[in-house]
JSON list of C-alpha atoms in Angstrom, two decimals:
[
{"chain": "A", "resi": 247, "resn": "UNK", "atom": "CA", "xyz": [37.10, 3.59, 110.25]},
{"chain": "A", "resi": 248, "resn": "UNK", "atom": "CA", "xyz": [33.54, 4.40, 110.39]},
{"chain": "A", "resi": 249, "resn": "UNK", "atom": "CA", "xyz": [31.01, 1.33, 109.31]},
{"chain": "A", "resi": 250, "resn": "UNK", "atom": "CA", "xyz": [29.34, 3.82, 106.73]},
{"chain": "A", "resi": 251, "resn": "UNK", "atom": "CA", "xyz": [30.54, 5.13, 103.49]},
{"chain": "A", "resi": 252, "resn": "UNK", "atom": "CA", "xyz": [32.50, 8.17, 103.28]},
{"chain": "A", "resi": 253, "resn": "UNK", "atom": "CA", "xyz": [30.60, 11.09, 102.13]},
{"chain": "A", "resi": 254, "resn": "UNK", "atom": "CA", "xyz": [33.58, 12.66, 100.46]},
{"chain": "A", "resi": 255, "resn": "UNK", "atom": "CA", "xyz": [34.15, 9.69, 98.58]},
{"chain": "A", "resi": 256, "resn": "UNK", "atom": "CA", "xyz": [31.93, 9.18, 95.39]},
{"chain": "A", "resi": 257, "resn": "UNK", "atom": "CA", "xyz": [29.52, 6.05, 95.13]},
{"chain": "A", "resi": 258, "resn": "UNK", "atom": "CA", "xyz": [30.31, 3.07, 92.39]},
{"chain": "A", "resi": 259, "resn": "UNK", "atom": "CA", "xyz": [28.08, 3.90, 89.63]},
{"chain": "A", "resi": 260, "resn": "UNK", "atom": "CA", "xyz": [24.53, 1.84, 89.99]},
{"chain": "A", "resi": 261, "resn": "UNK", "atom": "CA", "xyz": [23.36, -0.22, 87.53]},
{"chain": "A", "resi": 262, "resn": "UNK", "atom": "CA", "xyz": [20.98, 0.80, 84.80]},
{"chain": "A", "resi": 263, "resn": "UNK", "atom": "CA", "xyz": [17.67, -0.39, 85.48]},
{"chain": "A", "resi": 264, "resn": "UNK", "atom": "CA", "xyz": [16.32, -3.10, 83.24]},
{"chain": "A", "resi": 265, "resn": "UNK", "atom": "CA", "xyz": [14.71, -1.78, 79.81]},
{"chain": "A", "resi": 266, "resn": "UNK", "atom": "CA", "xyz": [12.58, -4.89, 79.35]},
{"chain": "A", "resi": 267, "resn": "UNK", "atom": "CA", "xyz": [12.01, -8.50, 79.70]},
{"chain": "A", "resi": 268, "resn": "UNK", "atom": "CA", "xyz": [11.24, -12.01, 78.40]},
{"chain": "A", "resi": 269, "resn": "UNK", "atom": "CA", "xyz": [8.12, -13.04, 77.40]},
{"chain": "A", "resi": 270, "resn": "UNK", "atom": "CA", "xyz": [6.52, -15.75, 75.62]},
{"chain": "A", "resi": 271, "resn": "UNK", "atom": "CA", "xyz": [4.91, -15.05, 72.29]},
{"chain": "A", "resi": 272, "resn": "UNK", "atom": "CA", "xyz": [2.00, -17.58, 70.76]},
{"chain": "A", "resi": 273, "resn": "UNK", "atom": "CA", "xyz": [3.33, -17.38, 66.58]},
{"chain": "A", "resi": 274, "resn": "UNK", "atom": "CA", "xyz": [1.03, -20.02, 65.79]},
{"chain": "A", "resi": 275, "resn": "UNK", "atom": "CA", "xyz": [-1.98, -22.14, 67.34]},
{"chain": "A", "resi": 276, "resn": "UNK", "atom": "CA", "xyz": [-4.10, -25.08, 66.46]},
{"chain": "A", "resi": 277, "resn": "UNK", "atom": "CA", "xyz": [-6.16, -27.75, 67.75]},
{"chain": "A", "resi": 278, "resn": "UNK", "atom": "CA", "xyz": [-6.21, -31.01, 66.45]},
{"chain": "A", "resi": 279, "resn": "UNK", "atom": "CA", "xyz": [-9.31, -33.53, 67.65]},
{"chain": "A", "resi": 280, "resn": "UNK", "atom": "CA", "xyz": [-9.77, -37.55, 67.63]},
{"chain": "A", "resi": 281, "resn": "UNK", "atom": "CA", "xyz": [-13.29, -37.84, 68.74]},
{"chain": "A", "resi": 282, "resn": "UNK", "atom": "CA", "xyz": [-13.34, -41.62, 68.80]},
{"chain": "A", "resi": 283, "resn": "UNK", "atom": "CA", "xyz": [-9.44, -43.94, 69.94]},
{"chain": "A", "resi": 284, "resn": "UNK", "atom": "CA", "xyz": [-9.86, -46.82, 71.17]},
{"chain": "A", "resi": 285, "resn": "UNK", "atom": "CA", "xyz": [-6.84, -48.26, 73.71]},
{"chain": "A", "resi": 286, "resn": "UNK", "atom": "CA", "xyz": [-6.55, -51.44, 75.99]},
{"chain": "A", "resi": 287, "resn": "UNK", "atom": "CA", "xyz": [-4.79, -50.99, 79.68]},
{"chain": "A", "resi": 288, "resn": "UNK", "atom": "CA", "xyz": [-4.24, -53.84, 81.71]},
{"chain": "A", "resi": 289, "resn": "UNK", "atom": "CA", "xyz": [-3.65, -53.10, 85.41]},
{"chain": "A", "resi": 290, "resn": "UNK", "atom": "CA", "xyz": [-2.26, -54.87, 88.43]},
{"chain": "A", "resi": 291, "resn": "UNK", "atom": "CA", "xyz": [-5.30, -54.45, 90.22]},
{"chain": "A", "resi": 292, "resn": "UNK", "atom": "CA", "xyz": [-7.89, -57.59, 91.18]},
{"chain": "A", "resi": 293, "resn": "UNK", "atom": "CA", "xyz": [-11.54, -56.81, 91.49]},
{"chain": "A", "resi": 294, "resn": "UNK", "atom": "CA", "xyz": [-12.05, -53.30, 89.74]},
{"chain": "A", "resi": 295, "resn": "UNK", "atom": "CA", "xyz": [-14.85, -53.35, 88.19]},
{"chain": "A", "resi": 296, "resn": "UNK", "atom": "CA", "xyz": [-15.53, -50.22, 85.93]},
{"chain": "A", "resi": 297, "resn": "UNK", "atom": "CA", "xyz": [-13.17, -46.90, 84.92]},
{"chain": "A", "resi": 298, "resn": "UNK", "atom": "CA", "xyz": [-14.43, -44.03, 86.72]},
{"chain": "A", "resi": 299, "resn": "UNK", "atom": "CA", "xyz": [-12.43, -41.16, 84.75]},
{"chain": "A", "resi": 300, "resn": "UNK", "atom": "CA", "xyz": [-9.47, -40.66, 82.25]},
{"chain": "A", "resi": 301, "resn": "UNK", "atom": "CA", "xyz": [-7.21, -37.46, 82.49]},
{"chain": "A", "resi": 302, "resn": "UNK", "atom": "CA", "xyz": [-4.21, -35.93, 81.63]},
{"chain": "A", "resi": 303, "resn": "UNK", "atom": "CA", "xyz": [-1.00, -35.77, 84.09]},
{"chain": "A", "resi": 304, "resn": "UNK", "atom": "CA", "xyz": [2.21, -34.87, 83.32]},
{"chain": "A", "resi": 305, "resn": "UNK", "atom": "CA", "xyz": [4.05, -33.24, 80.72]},
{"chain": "A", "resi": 306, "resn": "UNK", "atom": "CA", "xyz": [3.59, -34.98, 76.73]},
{"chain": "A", "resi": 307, "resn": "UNK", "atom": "CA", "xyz": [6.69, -36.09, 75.11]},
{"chain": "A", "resi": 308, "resn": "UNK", "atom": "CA", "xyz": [6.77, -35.55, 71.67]},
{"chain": "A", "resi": 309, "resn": "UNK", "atom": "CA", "xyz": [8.35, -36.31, 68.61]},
{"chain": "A", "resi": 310, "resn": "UNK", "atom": "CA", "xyz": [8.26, -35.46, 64.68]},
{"chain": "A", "resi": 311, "resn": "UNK", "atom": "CA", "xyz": [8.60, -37.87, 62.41]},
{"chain": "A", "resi": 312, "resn": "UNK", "atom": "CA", "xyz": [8.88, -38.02, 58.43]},
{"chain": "A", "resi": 313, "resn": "UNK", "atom": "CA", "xyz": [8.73, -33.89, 58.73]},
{"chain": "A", "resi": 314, "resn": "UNK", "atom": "CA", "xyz": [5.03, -33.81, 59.04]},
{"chain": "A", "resi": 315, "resn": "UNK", "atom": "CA", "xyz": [3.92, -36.71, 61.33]},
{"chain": "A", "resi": 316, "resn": "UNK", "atom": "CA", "xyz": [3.29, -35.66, 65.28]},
{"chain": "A", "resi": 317, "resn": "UNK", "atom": "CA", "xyz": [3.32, -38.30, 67.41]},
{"chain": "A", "resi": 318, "resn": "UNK", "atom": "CA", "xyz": [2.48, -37.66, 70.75]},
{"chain": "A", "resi": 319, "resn": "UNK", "atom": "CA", "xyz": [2.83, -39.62, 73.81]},
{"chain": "A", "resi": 320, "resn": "UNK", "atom": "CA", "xyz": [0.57, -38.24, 76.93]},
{"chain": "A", "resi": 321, "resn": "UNK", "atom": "CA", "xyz": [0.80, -39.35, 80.54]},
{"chain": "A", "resi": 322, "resn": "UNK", "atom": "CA", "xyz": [-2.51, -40.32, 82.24]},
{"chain": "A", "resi": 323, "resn": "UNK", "atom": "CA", "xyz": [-3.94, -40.62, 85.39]},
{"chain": "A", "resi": 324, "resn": "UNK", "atom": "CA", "xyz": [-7.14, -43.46, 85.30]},
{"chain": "A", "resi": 325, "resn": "UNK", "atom": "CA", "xyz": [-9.31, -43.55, 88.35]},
{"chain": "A", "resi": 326, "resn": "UNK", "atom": "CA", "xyz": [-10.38, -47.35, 88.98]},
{"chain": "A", "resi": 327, "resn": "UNK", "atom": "CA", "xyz": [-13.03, -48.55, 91.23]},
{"chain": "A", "resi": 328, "resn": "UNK", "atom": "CA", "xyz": [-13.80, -51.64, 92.73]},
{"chain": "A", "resi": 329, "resn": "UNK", "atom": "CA", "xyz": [-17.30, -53.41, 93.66]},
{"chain": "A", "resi": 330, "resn": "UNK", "atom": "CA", "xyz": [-17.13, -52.26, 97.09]},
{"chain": "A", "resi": 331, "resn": "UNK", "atom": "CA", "xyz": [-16.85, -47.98, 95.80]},
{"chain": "A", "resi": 332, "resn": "UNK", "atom": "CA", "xyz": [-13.41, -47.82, 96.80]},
{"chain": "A", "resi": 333, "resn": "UNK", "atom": "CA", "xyz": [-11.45, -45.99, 94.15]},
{"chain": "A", "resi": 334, "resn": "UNK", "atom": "CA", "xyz": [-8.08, -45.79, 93.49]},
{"chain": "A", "resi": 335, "resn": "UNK", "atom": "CA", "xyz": [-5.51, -44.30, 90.70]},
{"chain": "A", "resi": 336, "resn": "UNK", "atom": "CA", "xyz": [-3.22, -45.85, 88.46]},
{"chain": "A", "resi": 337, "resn": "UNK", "atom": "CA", "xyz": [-0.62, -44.45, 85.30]},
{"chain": "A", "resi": 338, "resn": "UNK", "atom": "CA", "xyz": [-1.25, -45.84, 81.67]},
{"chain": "A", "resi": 339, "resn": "UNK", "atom": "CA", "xyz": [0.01, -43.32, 78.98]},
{"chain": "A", "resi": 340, "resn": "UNK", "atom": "CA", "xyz": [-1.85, -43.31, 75.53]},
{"chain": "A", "resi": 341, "resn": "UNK", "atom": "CA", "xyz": [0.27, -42.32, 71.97]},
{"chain": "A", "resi": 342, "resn": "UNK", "atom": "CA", "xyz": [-1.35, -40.52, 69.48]},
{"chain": "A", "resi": 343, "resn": "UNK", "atom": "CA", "xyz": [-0.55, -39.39, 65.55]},
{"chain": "A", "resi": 344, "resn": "UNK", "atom": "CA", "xyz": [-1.52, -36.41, 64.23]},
{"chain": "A", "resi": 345, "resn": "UNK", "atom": "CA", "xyz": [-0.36, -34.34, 61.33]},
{"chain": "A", "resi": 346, "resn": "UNK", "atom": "CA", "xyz": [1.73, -31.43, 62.02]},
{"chain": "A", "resi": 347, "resn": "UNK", "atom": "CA", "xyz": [0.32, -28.08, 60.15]},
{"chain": "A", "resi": 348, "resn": "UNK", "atom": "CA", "xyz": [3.17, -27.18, 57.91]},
{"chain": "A", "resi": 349, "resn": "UNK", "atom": "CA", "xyz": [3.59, -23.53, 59.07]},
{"chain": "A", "resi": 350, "resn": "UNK", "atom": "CA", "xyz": [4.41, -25.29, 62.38]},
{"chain": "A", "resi": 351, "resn": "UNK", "atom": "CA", "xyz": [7.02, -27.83, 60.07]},
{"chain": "A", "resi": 352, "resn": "UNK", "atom": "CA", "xyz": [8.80, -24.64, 59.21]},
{"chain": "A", "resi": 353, "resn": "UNK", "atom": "CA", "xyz": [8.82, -22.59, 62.58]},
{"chain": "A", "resi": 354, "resn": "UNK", "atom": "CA", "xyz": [10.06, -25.78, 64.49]},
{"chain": "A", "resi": 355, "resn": "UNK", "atom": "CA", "xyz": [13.63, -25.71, 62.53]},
{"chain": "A", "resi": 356, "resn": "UNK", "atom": "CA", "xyz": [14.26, -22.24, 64.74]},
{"chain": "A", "resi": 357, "resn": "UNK", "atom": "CA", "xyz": [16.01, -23.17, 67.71]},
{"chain": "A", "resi": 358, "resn": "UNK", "atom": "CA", "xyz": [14.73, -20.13, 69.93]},
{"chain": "A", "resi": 359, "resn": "UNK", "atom": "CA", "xyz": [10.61, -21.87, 69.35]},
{"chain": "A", "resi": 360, "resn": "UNK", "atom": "CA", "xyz": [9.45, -24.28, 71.44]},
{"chain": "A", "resi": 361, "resn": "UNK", "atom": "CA", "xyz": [6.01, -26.22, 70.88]},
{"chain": "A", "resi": 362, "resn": "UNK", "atom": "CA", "xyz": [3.58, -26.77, 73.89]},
{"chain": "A", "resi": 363, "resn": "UNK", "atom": "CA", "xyz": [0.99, -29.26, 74.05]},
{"chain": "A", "resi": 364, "resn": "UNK", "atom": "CA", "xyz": [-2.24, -29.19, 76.15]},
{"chain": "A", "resi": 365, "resn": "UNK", "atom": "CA", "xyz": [-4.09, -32.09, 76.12]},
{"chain": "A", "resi": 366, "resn": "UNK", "atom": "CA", "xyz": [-7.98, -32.62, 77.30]},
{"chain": "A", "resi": 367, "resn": "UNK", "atom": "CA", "xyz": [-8.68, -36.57, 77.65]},
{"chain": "A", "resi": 368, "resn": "UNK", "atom": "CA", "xyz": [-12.58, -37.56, 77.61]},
{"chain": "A", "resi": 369, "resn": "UNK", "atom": "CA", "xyz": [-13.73, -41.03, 78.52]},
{"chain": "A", "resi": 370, "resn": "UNK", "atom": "CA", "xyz": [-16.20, -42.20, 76.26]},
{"chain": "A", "resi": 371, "resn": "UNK", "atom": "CA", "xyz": [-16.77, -46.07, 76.98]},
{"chain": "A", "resi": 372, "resn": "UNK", "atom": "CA", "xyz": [-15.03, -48.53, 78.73]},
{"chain": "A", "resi": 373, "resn": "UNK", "atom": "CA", "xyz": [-15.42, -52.43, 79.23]},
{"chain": "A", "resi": 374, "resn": "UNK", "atom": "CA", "xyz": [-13.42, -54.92, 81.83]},
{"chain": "A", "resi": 375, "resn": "UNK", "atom": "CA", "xyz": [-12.40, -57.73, 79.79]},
{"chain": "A", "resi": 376, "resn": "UNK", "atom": "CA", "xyz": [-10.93, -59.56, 82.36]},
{"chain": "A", "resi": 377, "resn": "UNK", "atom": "CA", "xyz": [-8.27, -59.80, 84.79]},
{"chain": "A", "resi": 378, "resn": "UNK", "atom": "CA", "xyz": [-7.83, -55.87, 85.62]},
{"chain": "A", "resi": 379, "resn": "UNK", "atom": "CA", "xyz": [-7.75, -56.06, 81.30]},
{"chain": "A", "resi": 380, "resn": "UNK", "atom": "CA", "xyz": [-9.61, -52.53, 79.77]},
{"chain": "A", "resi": 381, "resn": "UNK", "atom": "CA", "xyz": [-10.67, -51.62, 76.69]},
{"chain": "A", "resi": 382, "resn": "UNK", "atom": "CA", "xyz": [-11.42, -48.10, 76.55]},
{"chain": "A", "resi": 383, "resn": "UNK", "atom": "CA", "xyz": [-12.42, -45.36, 73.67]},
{"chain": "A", "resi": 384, "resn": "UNK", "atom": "CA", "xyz": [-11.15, -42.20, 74.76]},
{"chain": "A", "resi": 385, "resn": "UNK", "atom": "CA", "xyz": [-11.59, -38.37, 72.84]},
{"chain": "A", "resi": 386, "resn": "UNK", "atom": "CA", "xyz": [-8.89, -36.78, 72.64]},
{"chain": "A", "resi": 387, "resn": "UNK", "atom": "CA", "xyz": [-8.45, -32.95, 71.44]},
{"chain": "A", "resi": 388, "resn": "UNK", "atom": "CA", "xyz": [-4.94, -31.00, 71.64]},
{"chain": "A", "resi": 389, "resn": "UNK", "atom": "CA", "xyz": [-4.41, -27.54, 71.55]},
{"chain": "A", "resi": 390, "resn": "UNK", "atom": "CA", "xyz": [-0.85, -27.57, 70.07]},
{"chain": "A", "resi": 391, "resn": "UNK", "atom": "CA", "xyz": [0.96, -23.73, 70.51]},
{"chain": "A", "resi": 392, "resn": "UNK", "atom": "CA", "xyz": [4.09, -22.58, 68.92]},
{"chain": "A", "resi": 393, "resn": "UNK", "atom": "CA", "xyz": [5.96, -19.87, 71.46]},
{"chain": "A", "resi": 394, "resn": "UNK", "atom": "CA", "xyz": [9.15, -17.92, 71.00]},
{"chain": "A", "resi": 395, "resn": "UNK", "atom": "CA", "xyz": [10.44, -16.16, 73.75]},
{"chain": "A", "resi": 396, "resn": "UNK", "atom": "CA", "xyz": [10.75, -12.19, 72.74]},
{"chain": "A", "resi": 397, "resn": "UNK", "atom": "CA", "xyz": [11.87, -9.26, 74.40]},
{"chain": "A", "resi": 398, "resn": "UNK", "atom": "CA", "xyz": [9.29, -7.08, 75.92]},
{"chain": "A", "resi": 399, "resn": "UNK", "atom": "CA", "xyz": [10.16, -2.89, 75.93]},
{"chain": "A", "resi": 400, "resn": "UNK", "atom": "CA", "xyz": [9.68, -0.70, 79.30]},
{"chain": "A", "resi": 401, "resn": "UNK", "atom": "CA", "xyz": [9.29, 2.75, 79.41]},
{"chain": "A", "resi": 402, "resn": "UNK", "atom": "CA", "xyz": [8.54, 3.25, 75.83]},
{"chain": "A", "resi": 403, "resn": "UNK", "atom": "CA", "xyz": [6.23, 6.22, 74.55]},
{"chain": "A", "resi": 404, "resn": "UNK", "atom": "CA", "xyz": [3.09, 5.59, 76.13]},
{"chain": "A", "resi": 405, "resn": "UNK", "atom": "CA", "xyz": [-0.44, 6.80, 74.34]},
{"chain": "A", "resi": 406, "resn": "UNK", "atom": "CA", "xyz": [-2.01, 9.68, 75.21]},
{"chain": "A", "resi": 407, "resn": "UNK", "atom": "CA", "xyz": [-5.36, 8.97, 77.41]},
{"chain": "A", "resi": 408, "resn": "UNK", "atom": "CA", "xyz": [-7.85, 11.45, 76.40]},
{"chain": "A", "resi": 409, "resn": "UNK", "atom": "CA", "xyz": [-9.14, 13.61, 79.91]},
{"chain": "A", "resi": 410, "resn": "UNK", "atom": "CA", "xyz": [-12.76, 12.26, 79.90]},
{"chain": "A", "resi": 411, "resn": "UNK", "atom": "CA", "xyz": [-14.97, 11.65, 82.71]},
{"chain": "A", "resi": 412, "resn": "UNK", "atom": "CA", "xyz": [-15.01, 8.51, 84.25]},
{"chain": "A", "resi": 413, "resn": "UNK", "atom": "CA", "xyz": [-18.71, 8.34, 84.96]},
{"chain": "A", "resi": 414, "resn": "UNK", "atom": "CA", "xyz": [-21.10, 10.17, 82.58]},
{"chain": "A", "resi": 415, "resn": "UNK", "atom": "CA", "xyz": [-23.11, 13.00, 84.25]},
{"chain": "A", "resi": 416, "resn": "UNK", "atom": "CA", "xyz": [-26.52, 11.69, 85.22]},
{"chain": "A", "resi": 417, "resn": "UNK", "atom": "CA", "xyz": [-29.43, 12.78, 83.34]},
{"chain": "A", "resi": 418, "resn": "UNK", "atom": "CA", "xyz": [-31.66, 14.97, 85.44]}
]
């Protein structure tokens, strides 16, 4: 017995190659803003003295409520420093409420859409109150995307592209 295949003997049939693929569709977008949210953090930290930066980390959990209520709870990353300018990180999360647009209400119901959340955090004040103790205003603007995963054709008819120059001529 030879390691190769026989050549009298026919091959198995091969597979047909893929006619498409997945892809994720945006059906609708919005953004949703809360220019001024005010928060309080306390932190197991002695001797910070101010809140360098706020931002997002981590996926948002999120939840509808009543049918038309978002409520949103994003994961943060808050970069402390101390009196020396040694900085460090800690976690806090911060939950906001937004309305839901109701085209989104109804889309949502449809198991094969999926919402996706990007948030954008922005510091706006912060004061120590004592104790590693924060109070903090914070702007906060969502892009919220409804996606829906749809099958994308290969191989389809493709357009004609019309047999023009690719430069013009220059102009003597």
């Amino acid at each position: 017995m030879h390691p190769w295949p026989n050549p009298t003997r026919p091959h198995p049939p091969r597979p047909a190659p893929p006619q498409g693929f997945l892809i994720q569709k945006i059906i609708a977008c919005e953004k949703r803003s809360i220019p001024c949210l005010c928060a309080e953090w306390c932190f197991d930290a002695c001797g910070t003295d101010c809140i360098q930066s706020v931002s997002p980390c981590g996926t948002p959990c999120w939840t509808v409520e009543n049918g038309c209520t978002l409520r949103v709870s994003l994961p943060l990353s808050v970069r402390l420093c101390d009196s020396c300018g040694r900085c460090f990180s800690k976690s806090a999360s911060l939950d906001v409420e937004t309305d839901l647009p109701h085209h989104f209400v109804c889309q949502l119901e449809d198991p094969r859409n999926t919402l996706l959340i990007l948030p954008c955090v922005r510091l706006v004040h912060a004061e120590c109150s004592c104790n590693g103790c924060f109070r903090v205003q914070l702007a906060v603007s969502m892009d919220l995307f409804l996606l829906r995963y749809e099958t994308c054709q290969l191989g389809g008819c493709k357009p004609q592209c019309p047999q023009l120059p690719l430069y013009p001529p220059p102009v003597c």
